[in-house]
């Protein structure tokens, strides 16, 4: 077959088009209506853009008693982790004694998928739809062995804003929701109404399921499934324009998903499509026990250059 | 030589006494007047006991503009570290795609002496005088391969209190103090007077030396020495009953010490003897540039069970 | 009580004596007849001193078919490990492509107690009796955070000598000995007689128990106990002046010990007192299946400076 | 433009063809004549297939004195590494004392790119040409976060064969070749002639350059460049059908390549195209000093499942 120069050009353009589709999402069966982000095609911070001094001042005004809640879990060997992740902490022999003053120094040597074990903050480089991540960025353009050159957690910055606890377990009248229970929009709205609070733009929303009571008590069950929000409830939170959602579970979303063909779809909807952060294994039981539904929330991800997530010990102040 | 039973007993008691001295500090030439701690012989939190809801409310009242300063340094390969410490962050191939929704997930695998690299918080299990640590606790009683069973950073809790920046570089009229320059009590007092602020009980005091401008610019020089407080200035801070001191250097204290026989004596005076925490490699230049001398300081060490320190990204809010 | 100068001296000398006893073993209730070692008070290589060119030539003469057996186990996530040890292997994104020739490079990032997971070689710095290790060396004199300054595995050197398999499982007529079964001197002698081989100076002796068939099949059971040699059988091997013993179990010795007051006493007898090495999790089933009872054994520990052990993939050649 | 069904098909086929070319190497400017491998399209062992009992017996016959040379370098903090790789070894506090027999146990906790630091063995999963590795396998088909599912070093098996040292430094009359010096075919042939040995099928060839004398002496210079074989000399080794080449440098090949547009092309030619292994940082000076040019070579890569390489302590026996 002889191909004219013009036809060559036509074919080349079509090839390029197909290739572009391949690398920009159509090939993985996704809509392309989720990027560029509302914060521009160059944005790497997602819903952190909703934070502002006004939010800080509003959070400040929620501080009335000075009580501080520590919402992180203890990082320790034997805590439940997903798949082949690990967490190791060892104490080497001390340095020294040094000098006439005999200084001795302990260090801790730590390894693991920090940012994906224990209390963990999911950055925008963590979850993709096929090769595409937040803002339609292809991992082929930003993932390197030495770190993500875009969407790393060092871009997020401190999160100081109003926090709201939604105690769905209490709303449903149980100590702990069942594994696999999908928290619905109706659950969230009902619990909020019962609590007498509402959520608004730039909030951090923490959902108490009671599942955290299995932590270090029945790790196998803790890991096997979990109650959590489904796609519908996630849409509710997206509509509310929050900054971050979190829970006392290891994924925040219901597992397994009621649709068995889907794997972690809520992560994609929140992080990849909406730029909304997710923090997992939060010690929400402390707030639930005291019925603290509104508080100043403070958390600053570690500036781990190019990391997909961060460990953390977020706090609530009221 | 024949030894009577009575003499045997006498000798045995003396032996025991000598041994006790050996294990409780006299043998290393230290006074024993620094323990038990003012917070009791069982205390593991040191100056964190000075924190209270009142301090939180006082810090809240310093928040007037809602501006947040991120005081952590970026953790990255190639940052200056001490001795044989390391920091490694690598991005493995992504998990997935999983499910029909094609979820892809990046993780970061990290190893290193976290808590002793980058922005680092020294816990009370970090520094000892010979075998003795804070509250006279012997490392033989609490140090295990899997963590410190006492004095671990998980005991500290969130630090929410008034923060004060002392810009000693500005007070001395320089961009950066020289390596080996000992910051004196007079320097601290002079700078505070010039700034029009004072320090008080339960404060966190951050000292700006300008040395942080060498970070990732001239790491060799950064590591070779540093300006910092000496024993005299540390006594001033101890008398003021602060909770924590920090600086834009890797040790906060002057290095080398003007007395060449001493190795890190300020660490011992603050942490071991006084229970006052130390946070290093703080990005104080942000506060200095804006002349922010008073602020709400918020930092919660990671709950690393049995660790000697914690990484961090502390924040200042004004 | 007034103490004369002379009596002071007497007491001081006695104190020193007691202290010496404390640090040299009497205080831990052990005999002091096991050091200095037969290879001198400065020796760090123990039974590796039995190796010589003659042993190499004798091993060479056992090579008649050219068949090579690989005796290491596969290192992988999920393999059974003791306590809080771990093994992690991750593949980061590749480097490159670099240059016009587009070189791409994979690496593996690994962490763990290498030398104490999987097929593992115990060096002389691994096991002590209280504070005392091989040759009466006190860990206070050689253990540092950055490595053992004496007894590190880098001192061992290649082990090329005659290897002997003792198939105790076959001798007892079972596929696998029971967990907790103590292999006796009689078992070893009986099996050797049945096999028609004997052991002699400088041999490496591998003991097949069948327990290795649980590896990655029933890790929980594999770890919970094991068949292995007891103190009596160990004495038999010591008398035979071997260089190293090994097995298809994670400790070579019977666990739990029939005397419940003892923890890993065979390790002490072999390594600490006799300088005889121990290699664990050896794939002896390959030799047992082929009834290979004599072979050239070759293994060179990694030159991990100051390490207590080494991973390995020893080989048998016949 | 209207596109008929037939033309659609034509275009689709062309698109598929182009895509295939993209993923199978043409797009990266490489010939496709290097796969499938001579050992079949499913082979994962490359030149290790050249090993056989005959080679073992031939190696055995080279053992005449029983002298063993240890060819590994010491792994230690501060050794030269490439890029952001690291090696960390720390000794945690000992376990125990356990039992009445007071068993104490040291471990070493190690992290790093083992297999790509120190004495290092490059497996076939290490180096690719764009996305294609040995046997034309695409990394998209075998690289996962938890290991390479094909071409991992666990496939190699023990390497027991004749070893040949080529002392190019001696041939050129120098202690150490210059960094950037390209060892040519003529150099190899000349040195072999001078030494009175030849190379043949299934050999392991070690090249002494003297560059290893910089190891831990001038690490910066050691890393900055190196003498080594170029593409021409590599072809000579390929024609000789060897199993592995190695050297006392960190890459075996000349760096920088005389053609500045090329990055590690010899690695590609050997590993990717020819299935010939490469071992780096070999202590060849021991053999060179004794003028040992022929020997039995023994090395078994660690069975690190899915790893790109392995650490090692290869030995030469004569």
mmCIF file of N, CA and C in Angstrom, chain A residues 53 56 60 63 65-66 70 72 74-76 85 90-91 100-114 116 125-128 130 133 144-147 157 261 263 265 268 298 300-303 305-306 308 312-313 315, chain B residues 28 53 56 60 63 65-66 70 72 74-76 85 90-91 100-114 116 125-128 130 133 144-147 157 261 263 265 268 298 300-301 303 305-306 308 312-313 315:
data_model
loop_
_atom_site.group_PDB
_atom_site.id
_atom_site.type_symbol
_atom_site.label_atom_id
_atom_site.label_comp_id
_atom_site.label_asym_id
_atom_site.label_seq_id
_atom_site.Cartn_x
_atom_site.Cartn_y
_atom_site.Cartn_z
ATOM 1 N N UNK A 53 -6.577 32.728 56.348
ATOM 2 C CA UNK A 53 -6.588 33.324 57.699
ATOM 3 C C UNK A 53 -7.989 33.403 58.291
ATOM 4 N N UNK A 56 -8.686 30.274 59.980
ATOM 5 C CA UNK A 56 -7.901 30.160 61.211
ATOM 6 C C UNK A 56 -8.580 30.926 62.346
ATOM 7 N N UNK A 60 -10.028 29.574 65.760
ATOM 8 C CA UNK A 60 -9.612 30.157 67.044
ATOM 9 C C UNK A 60 -10.822 30.404 67.947
ATOM 10 N N UNK A 63 -12.089 27.839 70.339
ATOM 11 C CA UNK A 63 -11.285 27.468 71.512
ATOM 12 C C UNK A 63 -11.806 28.235 72.723
ATOM 13 N N UNK A 65 -12.247 26.369 76.075
ATOM 14 C CA UNK A 65 -11.836 25.762 77.354
ATOM 15 C C UNK A 65 -10.334 25.521 77.419
ATOM 16 N N UNK A 66 -9.691 25.489 76.279
ATOM 17 C CA UNK A 66 -8.257 25.214 76.258
ATOM 18 C C UNK A 66 -7.918 23.733 76.312
ATOM 19 N N UNK A 70 -5.507 14.770 71.541
ATOM 20 C CA UNK A 70 -4.469 14.196 70.687
ATOM 21 C C UNK A 70 -5.123 13.085 69.871
ATOM 22 N N UNK A 72 -3.831 11.225 67.255
ATOM 23 C CA UNK A 72 -3.005 10.217 66.605
ATOM 24 C C UNK A 72 -3.033 8.899 67.354
ATOM 25 N N UNK A 74 -0.785 5.443 68.443
ATOM 26 C CA UNK A 74 0.612 5.126 68.740
ATOM 27 C C UNK A 74 1.186 4.262 67.617
ATOM 28 N N UNK A 75 2.335 4.670 67.116
ATOM 29 C CA UNK A 75 3.054 3.862 66.122
ATOM 30 C C UNK A 75 3.883 2.826 66.864
ATOM 31 N N UNK A 76 3.656 1.579 66.582
ATOM 32 C CA UNK A 76 4.391 0.533 67.280
ATOM 33 C C UNK A 76 4.412 -0.743 66.444
ATOM 34 N N UNK A 85 3.191 -3.603 53.775
ATOM 35 C CA UNK A 85 3.767 -2.458 54.485
ATOM 36 C C UNK A 85 4.355 -2.909 55.816
ATOM 37 N N UNK A 90 13.641 0.644 66.176
ATOM 38 C CA UNK A 90 14.633 -0.014 67.027
ATOM 39 C C UNK A 90 15.503 1.051 67.687
ATOM 40 N N UNK A 91 15.951 0.731 68.872
ATOM 41 C CA UNK A 91 16.840 1.630 69.597
ATOM 42 C C UNK A 91 18.259 1.086 69.541
ATOM 43 N N UNK A 100 33.985 15.084 79.023
ATOM 44 C CA UNK A 100 34.104 14.869 80.466
ATOM 45 C C UNK A 100 32.737 14.891 81.127
ATOM 46 N N UNK A 101 31.793 15.515 80.449
ATOM 47 C CA UNK A 101 30.436 15.557 80.995
ATOM 48 C C UNK A 101 29.644 14.306 80.643
ATOM 49 N N UNK A 102 30.276 13.390 79.914
ATOM 50 C CA UNK A 102 29.703 12.067 79.676
ATOM 51 C C UNK A 102 28.314 12.106 79.054
ATOM 52 N N UNK A 103 28.208 12.784 77.945
ATOM 53 C CA UNK A 103 26.922 12.810 77.251
ATOM 54 C C UNK A 103 26.670 11.479 76.551
ATOM 55 N N UNK A 104 25.512 10.942 76.798
ATOM 56 C CA UNK A 104 25.049 9.709 76.173
ATOM 57 C C UNK A 104 23.826 10.062 75.343
ATOM 58 N N UNK A 105 23.689 9.448 74.179
ATOM 59 C CA UNK A 105 22.545 9.814 73.331
ATOM 60 C C UNK A 105 21.898 8.596 72.696
ATOM 61 N N UNK A 106 20.604 8.479 72.902
ATOM 62 C CA UNK A 106 19.804 7.476 72.213
ATOM 63 C C UNK A 106 19.237 8.038 70.927
ATOM 64 N N UNK A 107 19.142 7.178 69.939
ATOM 65 C CA UNK A 107 18.431 7.502 68.720
ATOM 66 C C UNK A 107 17.420 6.383 68.484
ATOM 67 N N UNK A 108 16.510 6.614 67.566
ATOM 68 C CA UNK A 108 15.625 5.537 67.136
ATOM 69 C C UNK A 108 15.806 5.399 65.643
ATOM 70 N N UNK A 109 15.976 4.177 65.181
ATOM 71 C CA UNK A 109 16.052 3.960 63.739
ATOM 72 C C UNK A 109 14.740 3.331 63.296
ATOM 73 N N UNK A 110 14.136 3.998 62.340
ATOM 74 C CA UNK A 110 12.764 3.697 61.949
ATOM 75 C C UNK A 110 12.726 3.402 60.461
ATOM 76 N N UNK A 111 11.937 2.412 60.076
ATOM 77 C CA UNK A 111 11.688 2.234 58.653
ATOM 78 C C UNK A 111 10.241 1.839 58.451
ATOM 79 N N UNK A 112 9.758 2.100 57.257
ATOM 80 C CA UNK A 112 8.383 1.734 56.933
ATOM 81 C C UNK A 112 7.787 2.649 55.902
ATOM 82 N N UNK A 113 6.569 2.333 55.562
ATOM 83 C CA UNK A 113 5.824 3.151 54.612
ATOM 84 C C UNK A 113 5.162 4.282 55.395
ATOM 85 N N UNK A 114 5.974 5.129 56.012
ATOM 86 C CA UNK A 114 5.428 6.212 56.815
ATOM 87 C C UNK A 114 4.563 7.093 55.917
ATOM 88 N N UNK A 116 1.668 5.809 55.206
ATOM 89 C CA UNK A 116 0.676 4.783 54.870
ATOM 90 C C UNK A 116 0.582 3.720 55.957
ATOM 91 N N UNK A 125 -0.738 12.857 45.779
ATOM 92 C CA UNK A 125 0.044 11.948 44.950
ATOM 93 C C UNK A 125 -0.186 10.490 45.303
ATOM 94 N N UNK A 126 -1.085 10.241 46.252
ATOM 95 C CA UNK A 126 -1.267 8.863 46.741
ATOM 96 C C UNK A 126 -2.140 8.027 45.805
ATOM 97 N N UNK A 127 -3.253 8.600 45.349
ATOM 98 C CA UNK A 127 -4.249 7.790 44.640
ATOM 99 C C UNK A 127 -4.506 8.319 43.229
ATOM 100 N N UNK A 128 -4.519 7.401 42.275
ATOM 101 C CA UNK A 128 -4.819 7.773 40.901
ATOM 102 C C UNK A 128 -5.924 6.918 40.305
ATOM 103 N N UNK A 130 -6.099 4.892 37.132
ATOM 104 C CA UNK A 130 -5.107 4.454 36.150
ATOM 105 C C UNK A 130 -3.846 5.270 36.371
ATOM 106 N N UNK A 133 -3.615 11.272 38.140
ATOM 107 C CA UNK A 133 -3.811 11.689 39.521
ATOM 108 C C UNK A 133 -4.524 13.044 39.546
ATOM 109 N N UNK A 144 9.065 9.610 40.434
ATOM 110 C CA UNK A 144 10.458 9.184 40.262
ATOM 111 C C UNK A 144 10.839 8.328 41.464
ATOM 112 N N UNK A 145 11.934 7.577 41.351
ATOM 113 C CA UNK A 145 12.324 6.755 42.510
ATOM 114 C C UNK A 145 12.605 7.584 43.752
ATOM 115 N N UNK A 146 13.024 8.808 43.561
ATOM 116 C CA UNK A 146 13.424 9.644 44.700
ATOM 117 C C UNK A 146 12.334 10.590 45.172
ATOM 118 N N UNK A 147 11.133 10.393 44.709
ATOM 119 C CA UNK A 147 10.036 11.230 45.176
ATOM 120 C C UNK A 147 9.164 11.680 44.020
ATOM 121 N N UNK A 157 0.953 22.114 53.318
ATOM 122 C CA UNK A 157 0.976 23.168 54.320
ATOM 123 C C UNK A 157 0.098 22.846 55.504
ATOM 124 N N UNK A 261 -17.042 -4.733 42.117
ATOM 125 C CA UNK A 261 -16.123 -4.458 41.010
ATOM 126 C C UNK A 261 -15.240 -3.252 41.295
ATOM 127 N N UNK A 263 -12.651 -0.877 43.653
ATOM 128 C CA UNK A 263 -11.615 -0.910 44.685
ATOM 129 C C UNK A 263 -11.277 0.515 45.104
ATOM 130 N N UNK A 265 -13.080 3.247 45.533
ATOM 131 C CA UNK A 265 -13.581 4.325 44.656
ATOM 132 C C UNK A 265 -13.744 5.657 45.375
ATOM 133 N N UNK A 268 -10.660 7.710 45.163
ATOM 134 C CA UNK A 268 -10.533 8.383 43.868
ATOM 135 C C UNK A 268 -11.428 9.617 43.795
ATOM 136 N N UNK A 298 -5.942 21.157 64.109
ATOM 137 C CA UNK A 298 -4.597 21.575 63.702
ATOM 138 C C UNK A 298 -3.772 20.351 63.325
ATOM 139 N N UNK A 300 -0.209 19.621 60.653
ATOM 140 C CA UNK A 300 0.720 20.009 59.588
ATOM 141 C C UNK A 300 1.459 18.760 59.130
ATOM 142 N N UNK A 301 1.213 18.321 57.889
ATOM 143 C CA UNK A 301 1.945 17.147 57.390
ATOM 144 C C UNK A 301 3.449 17.381 57.482
ATOM 145 N N UNK A 302 4.196 16.332 57.745
ATOM 146 C CA UNK A 302 5.653 16.444 57.680
ATOM 147 C C UNK A 302 6.047 16.851 56.262
ATOM 148 N N UNK A 303 7.089 17.659 56.170
ATOM 149 C CA UNK A 303 7.540 18.128 54.861
ATOM 150 C C UNK A 303 8.436 17.068 54.207
ATOM 151 N N UNK A 305 9.683 15.486 51.311
ATOM 152 C CA UNK A 305 9.718 15.901 49.903
ATOM 153 C C UNK A 305 9.346 14.767 48.957
ATOM 154 N N UNK A 306 8.302 15.004 48.215
ATOM 155 C CA UNK A 306 7.923 14.032 47.208
ATOM 156 C C UNK A 306 7.190 12.819 47.726
ATOM 157 N N UNK A 308 3.988 10.522 49.232
ATOM 158 C CA UNK A 308 2.579 10.368 48.909
ATOM 159 C C UNK A 308 1.677 10.646 50.104
ATOM 160 N N UNK A 312 1.221 11.344 61.327
ATOM 161 C CA UNK A 312 0.739 12.541 62.008
ATOM 162 C C UNK A 312 0.142 12.277 63.363
ATOM 163 N N UNK A 313 0.034 13.342 64.082
ATOM 164 C CA UNK A 313 -0.615 13.360 65.380
ATOM 165 C C UNK A 313 -1.470 14.619 65.436
ATOM 166 N N UNK A 315 -4.377 17.364 66.183
ATOM 167 C CA UNK A 315 -5.012 17.700 67.457
ATOM 168 C C UNK A 315 -6.301 18.478 67.243
ATOM 169 N N UNK B 28 30.308 9.293 87.653
ATOM 170 C CA UNK B 28 30.548 10.063 86.439
ATOM 171 C C UNK B 28 30.733 11.542 86.772
ATOM 172 N N UNK B 53 -4.654 24.010 80.087
ATOM 173 C CA UNK B 53 -5.655 24.779 79.316
ATOM 174 C C UNK B 53 -5.428 26.291 79.396
ATOM 175 N N UNK B 56 -3.110 27.246 76.765
ATOM 176 C CA UNK B 56 -3.746 27.164 75.453
ATOM 177 C C UNK B 56 -4.572 28.416 75.203
ATOM 178 N N UNK B 60 -4.162 31.137 72.336
ATOM 179 C CA UNK B 60 -5.286 31.503 71.466
ATOM 180 C C UNK B 60 -5.384 33.015 71.321
ATOM 181 N N UNK B 63 -3.607 34.903 68.648
ATOM 182 C CA UNK B 63 -4.009 34.736 67.244
ATOM 183 C C UNK B 63 -4.928 35.895 66.865
ATOM 184 N N UNK B 65 -4.380 37.643 63.447
ATOM 185 C CA UNK B 65 -4.477 37.821 61.982
ATOM 186 C C UNK B 65 -4.829 36.526 61.269
ATOM 187 N N UNK B 66 -4.627 35.407 61.928
ATOM 188 C CA UNK B 66 -4.906 34.121 61.288
ATOM 189 C C UNK B 66 -3.772 33.637 60.398
ATOM 190 N N UNK B 70 4.802 27.861 58.884
ATOM 191 C CA UNK B 70 5.233 26.469 58.889
ATOM 192 C C UNK B 70 6.722 26.460 59.231
ATOM 193 N N UNK B 72 8.801 23.783 59.919
ATOM 194 C CA UNK B 72 9.617 22.609 59.633
ATOM 195 C C UNK B 72 10.479 22.800 58.399
ATOM 196 N N UNK B 74 12.244 20.891 55.029
ATOM 197 C CA UNK B 74 11.904 19.796 54.128
ATOM 198 C C UNK B 74 12.850 18.618 54.385
ATOM 199 N N UNK B 75 12.269 17.446 54.563
ATOM 200 C CA UNK B 75 13.064 16.214 54.683
ATOM 201 C C UNK B 75 13.390 15.707 53.290
ATOM 202 N N UNK B 76 14.639 15.587 52.989
ATOM 203 C CA UNK B 76 15.022 15.133 51.655
ATOM 204 C C UNK B 76 16.403 14.507 51.687
ATOM 205 N N UNK B 85 23.959 8.925 60.751
ATOM 206 C CA UNK B 85 22.516 8.951 60.539
ATOM 207 C C UNK B 85 22.210 9.030 59.044
ATOM 208 N N UNK B 90 12.022 6.665 49.213
ATOM 209 C CA UNK B 90 11.916 6.134 47.858
ATOM 210 C C UNK B 90 10.451 5.871 47.531
ATOM 211 N N UNK B 91 10.123 6.019 46.261
ATOM 212 C CA UNK B 91 8.758 5.749 45.805
ATOM 213 C C UNK B 91 8.756 4.423 45.068
ATOM 214 N N UNK B 100 -12.394 -2.260 38.640
ATOM 215 C CA UNK B 100 -12.772 -1.690 37.344
ATOM 216 C C UNK B 100 -12.541 -0.188 37.326
ATOM 217 N N UNK B 101 -12.492 0.384 38.507
ATOM 218 C CA UNK B 101 -12.237 1.823 38.601
ATOM 219 C C UNK B 101 -10.752 2.138 38.568
ATOM 220 N N UNK B 102 -9.936 1.101 38.460
ATOM 221 C CA UNK B 102 -8.503 1.271 38.220
ATOM 222 C C UNK B 102 -7.799 2.157 39.238
ATOM 223 N N UNK B 103 -7.940 1.812 40.485
ATOM 224 C CA UNK B 103 -7.244 2.579 41.522
ATOM 225 C C UNK B 103 -5.755 2.245 41.527
ATOM 226 N N UNK B 104 -4.978 3.279 41.489
ATOM 227 C CA UNK B 104 -3.527 3.178 41.543
ATOM 228 C C UNK B 104 -3.086 3.877 42.820
ATOM 229 N N UNK B 105 -2.079 3.327 43.501
ATOM 230 C CA UNK B 105 -1.682 3.934 44.774
ATOM 231 C C UNK B 105 -0.171 3.994 44.932
ATOM 232 N N UNK B 106 0.324 5.178 45.169
ATOM 233 C CA UNK B 106 1.723 5.374 45.507
ATOM 234 C C UNK B 106 1.915 5.321 47.017
ATOM 235 N N UNK B 107 3.057 4.787 47.412
ATOM 236 C CA UNK B 107 3.476 4.851 48.798
ATOM 237 C C UNK B 107 4.885 5.434 48.809
ATOM 238 N N UNK B 108 5.355 5.786 49.971
ATOM 239 C CA UNK B 108 6.758 6.173 50.110
ATOM 240 C C UNK B 108 7.355 5.269 51.159
ATOM 241 N N UNK B 109 8.510 4.706 50.871
ATOM 242 C CA UNK B 109 9.194 3.904 51.875
ATOM 243 C C UNK B 109 10.361 4.716 52.395
ATOM 244 N N UNK B 110 10.367 4.864 53.707
ATOM 245 C CA UNK B 110 11.258 5.808 54.367
ATOM 246 C C UNK B 110 12.063 5.066 55.406
ATOM 247 N N UNK B 111 13.331 5.409 55.513
ATOM 248 C CA UNK B 111 14.099 4.898 56.644
ATOM 249 C C UNK B 111 15.036 5.972 57.148
ATOM 250 N N UNK B 112 15.424 5.845 58.400
ATOM 251 C CA UNK B 112 16.356 6.802 58.970
ATOM 252 C C UNK B 112 16.157 6.961 60.454
ATOM 253 N N UNK B 113 16.995 7.789 61.018
ATOM 254 C CA UNK B 113 16.912 8.087 62.443
ATOM 255 C C UNK B 113 15.887 9.217 62.618
ATOM 256 N N UNK B 114 14.654 8.946 62.243
ATOM 257 C CA UNK B 114 13.623 9.971 62.334
ATOM 258 C C UNK B 114 13.506 10.411 63.789
ATOM 259 N N UNK B 116 15.907 12.342 64.789
ATOM 260 C CA UNK B 116 17.271 12.870 64.905
ATOM 261 C C UNK B 116 17.823 13.333 63.563
ATOM 262 N N UNK B 125 14.193 10.822 76.556
ATOM 263 C CA UNK B 125 14.996 9.614 76.474
ATOM 264 C C UNK B 125 16.201 9.771 75.565
ATOM 265 N N UNK B 126 16.392 10.972 75.020
ATOM 266 C CA UNK B 126 17.461 11.164 74.036
ATOM 267 C C UNK B 126 18.834 11.327 74.680
ATOM 268 N N UNK B 127 18.907 12.136 75.729
ATOM 269 C CA UNK B 127 20.220 12.542 76.257
ATOM 270 C C UNK B 127 20.373 12.152 77.724
ATOM 271 N N UNK B 128 21.521 11.561 78.025
ATOM 272 C CA UNK B 128 21.810 11.204 79.400
ATOM 273 C C UNK B 128 23.159 11.726 79.867
ATOM 274 N N UNK B 130 26.140 10.002 81.434
ATOM 275 C CA UNK B 130 26.512 8.611 81.647
ATOM 276 C C UNK B 130 25.286 7.752 81.403
ATOM 277 N N UNK B 133 19.397 9.332 82.875
ATOM 278 C CA UNK B 133 18.604 10.240 82.060
ATOM 279 C C UNK B 133 17.694 11.059 82.980
ATOM 280 N N UNK B 144 15.407 -0.697 75.623
ATOM 281 C CA UNK B 144 15.329 -2.033 75.047
ATOM 282 C C UNK B 144 15.479 -1.895 73.530
ATOM 283 N N UNK B 145 15.768 -3.012 72.873
ATOM 284 C CA UNK B 145 15.919 -2.895 71.410
ATOM 285 C C UNK B 145 14.653 -2.399 70.737
ATOM 286 N N UNK B 146 13.507 -2.674 71.316
ATOM 287 C CA UNK B 146 12.238 -2.332 70.680
ATOM 288 C C UNK B 146 11.637 -1.024 71.175
ATOM 289 N N UNK B 147 12.413 -0.245 71.877
ATOM 290 C CA UNK B 147 11.915 1.045 72.322
ATOM 291 C C UNK B 147 12.269 1.300 73.771
ATOM 292 N N UNK B 157 2.862 14.479 74.529
ATOM 293 C CA UNK B 157 1.575 15.107 74.247
ATOM 294 C C UNK B 157 1.735 16.393 73.469
ATOM 295 N N UNK B 261 36.483 20.412 76.734
ATOM 296 C CA UNK B 261 36.329 19.127 77.419
ATOM 297 C C UNK B 261 34.862 18.693 77.469
ATOM 298 N N UNK B 263 31.042 17.968 75.817
ATOM 299 C CA UNK B 263 30.309 17.576 74.610
ATOM 300 C C UNK B 263 28.814 17.714 74.872
ATOM 301 N N UNK B 265 26.969 19.865 76.515
ATOM 302 C CA UNK B 265 26.551 20.029 77.919
ATOM 303 C C UNK B 265 25.197 20.724 78.060
ATOM 304 N N UNK B 268 22.415 18.281 78.126
ATOM 305 C CA UNK B 268 22.261 17.637 79.441
ATOM 306 C C UNK B 268 21.546 18.550 80.429
ATOM 307 N N UNK B 298 2.202 25.551 68.042
ATOM 308 C CA UNK B 298 1.513 24.261 68.082
ATOM 309 C C UNK B 298 2.406 23.179 67.483
ATOM 310 N N UNK B 300 2.737 18.697 67.937
ATOM 311 C CA UNK B 300 2.463 17.432 68.628
ATOM 312 C C UNK B 300 3.428 16.386 68.105
ATOM 313 N N UNK B 301 4.346 15.920 68.963
ATOM 314 C CA UNK B 301 5.272 14.870 68.508
ATOM 315 C C UNK B 301 4.498 13.659 68.009
ATOM 316 N N UNK B 303 3.440 9.942 67.850
ATOM 317 C CA UNK B 303 3.346 8.982 68.948
ATOM 318 C C UNK B 303 4.172 7.740 68.626
ATOM 319 N N UNK B 305 6.150 4.996 69.688
ATOM 320 C CA UNK B 305 6.285 4.333 70.984
ATOM 321 C C UNK B 305 7.740 4.031 71.307
ATOM 322 N N UNK B 306 8.196 4.590 72.385
ATOM 323 C CA UNK B 306 9.529 4.287 72.855
ATOM 324 C C UNK B 306 10.648 4.984 72.113
ATOM 325 N N UNK B 308 13.206 8.117 70.972
ATOM 326 C CA UNK B 308 13.964 9.155 71.668
ATOM 327 C C UNK B 308 13.608 10.550 71.191
ATOM 328 N N UNK B 312 9.065 16.553 62.821
ATOM 329 C CA UNK B 312 7.973 17.490 63.043
ATOM 330 C C UNK B 312 7.908 18.616 62.048
ATOM 331 N N UNK B 313 6.764 19.237 62.055
ATOM 332 C CA UNK B 313 6.500 20.436 61.272
ATOM 333 C C UNK B 313 5.712 21.382 62.168
ATOM 334 N N UNK B 315 4.138 24.667 63.978
ATOM 335 C CA UNK B 315 3.609 25.881 63.366
ATOM 336 C C UNK B 315 3.490 26.995 64.392
#
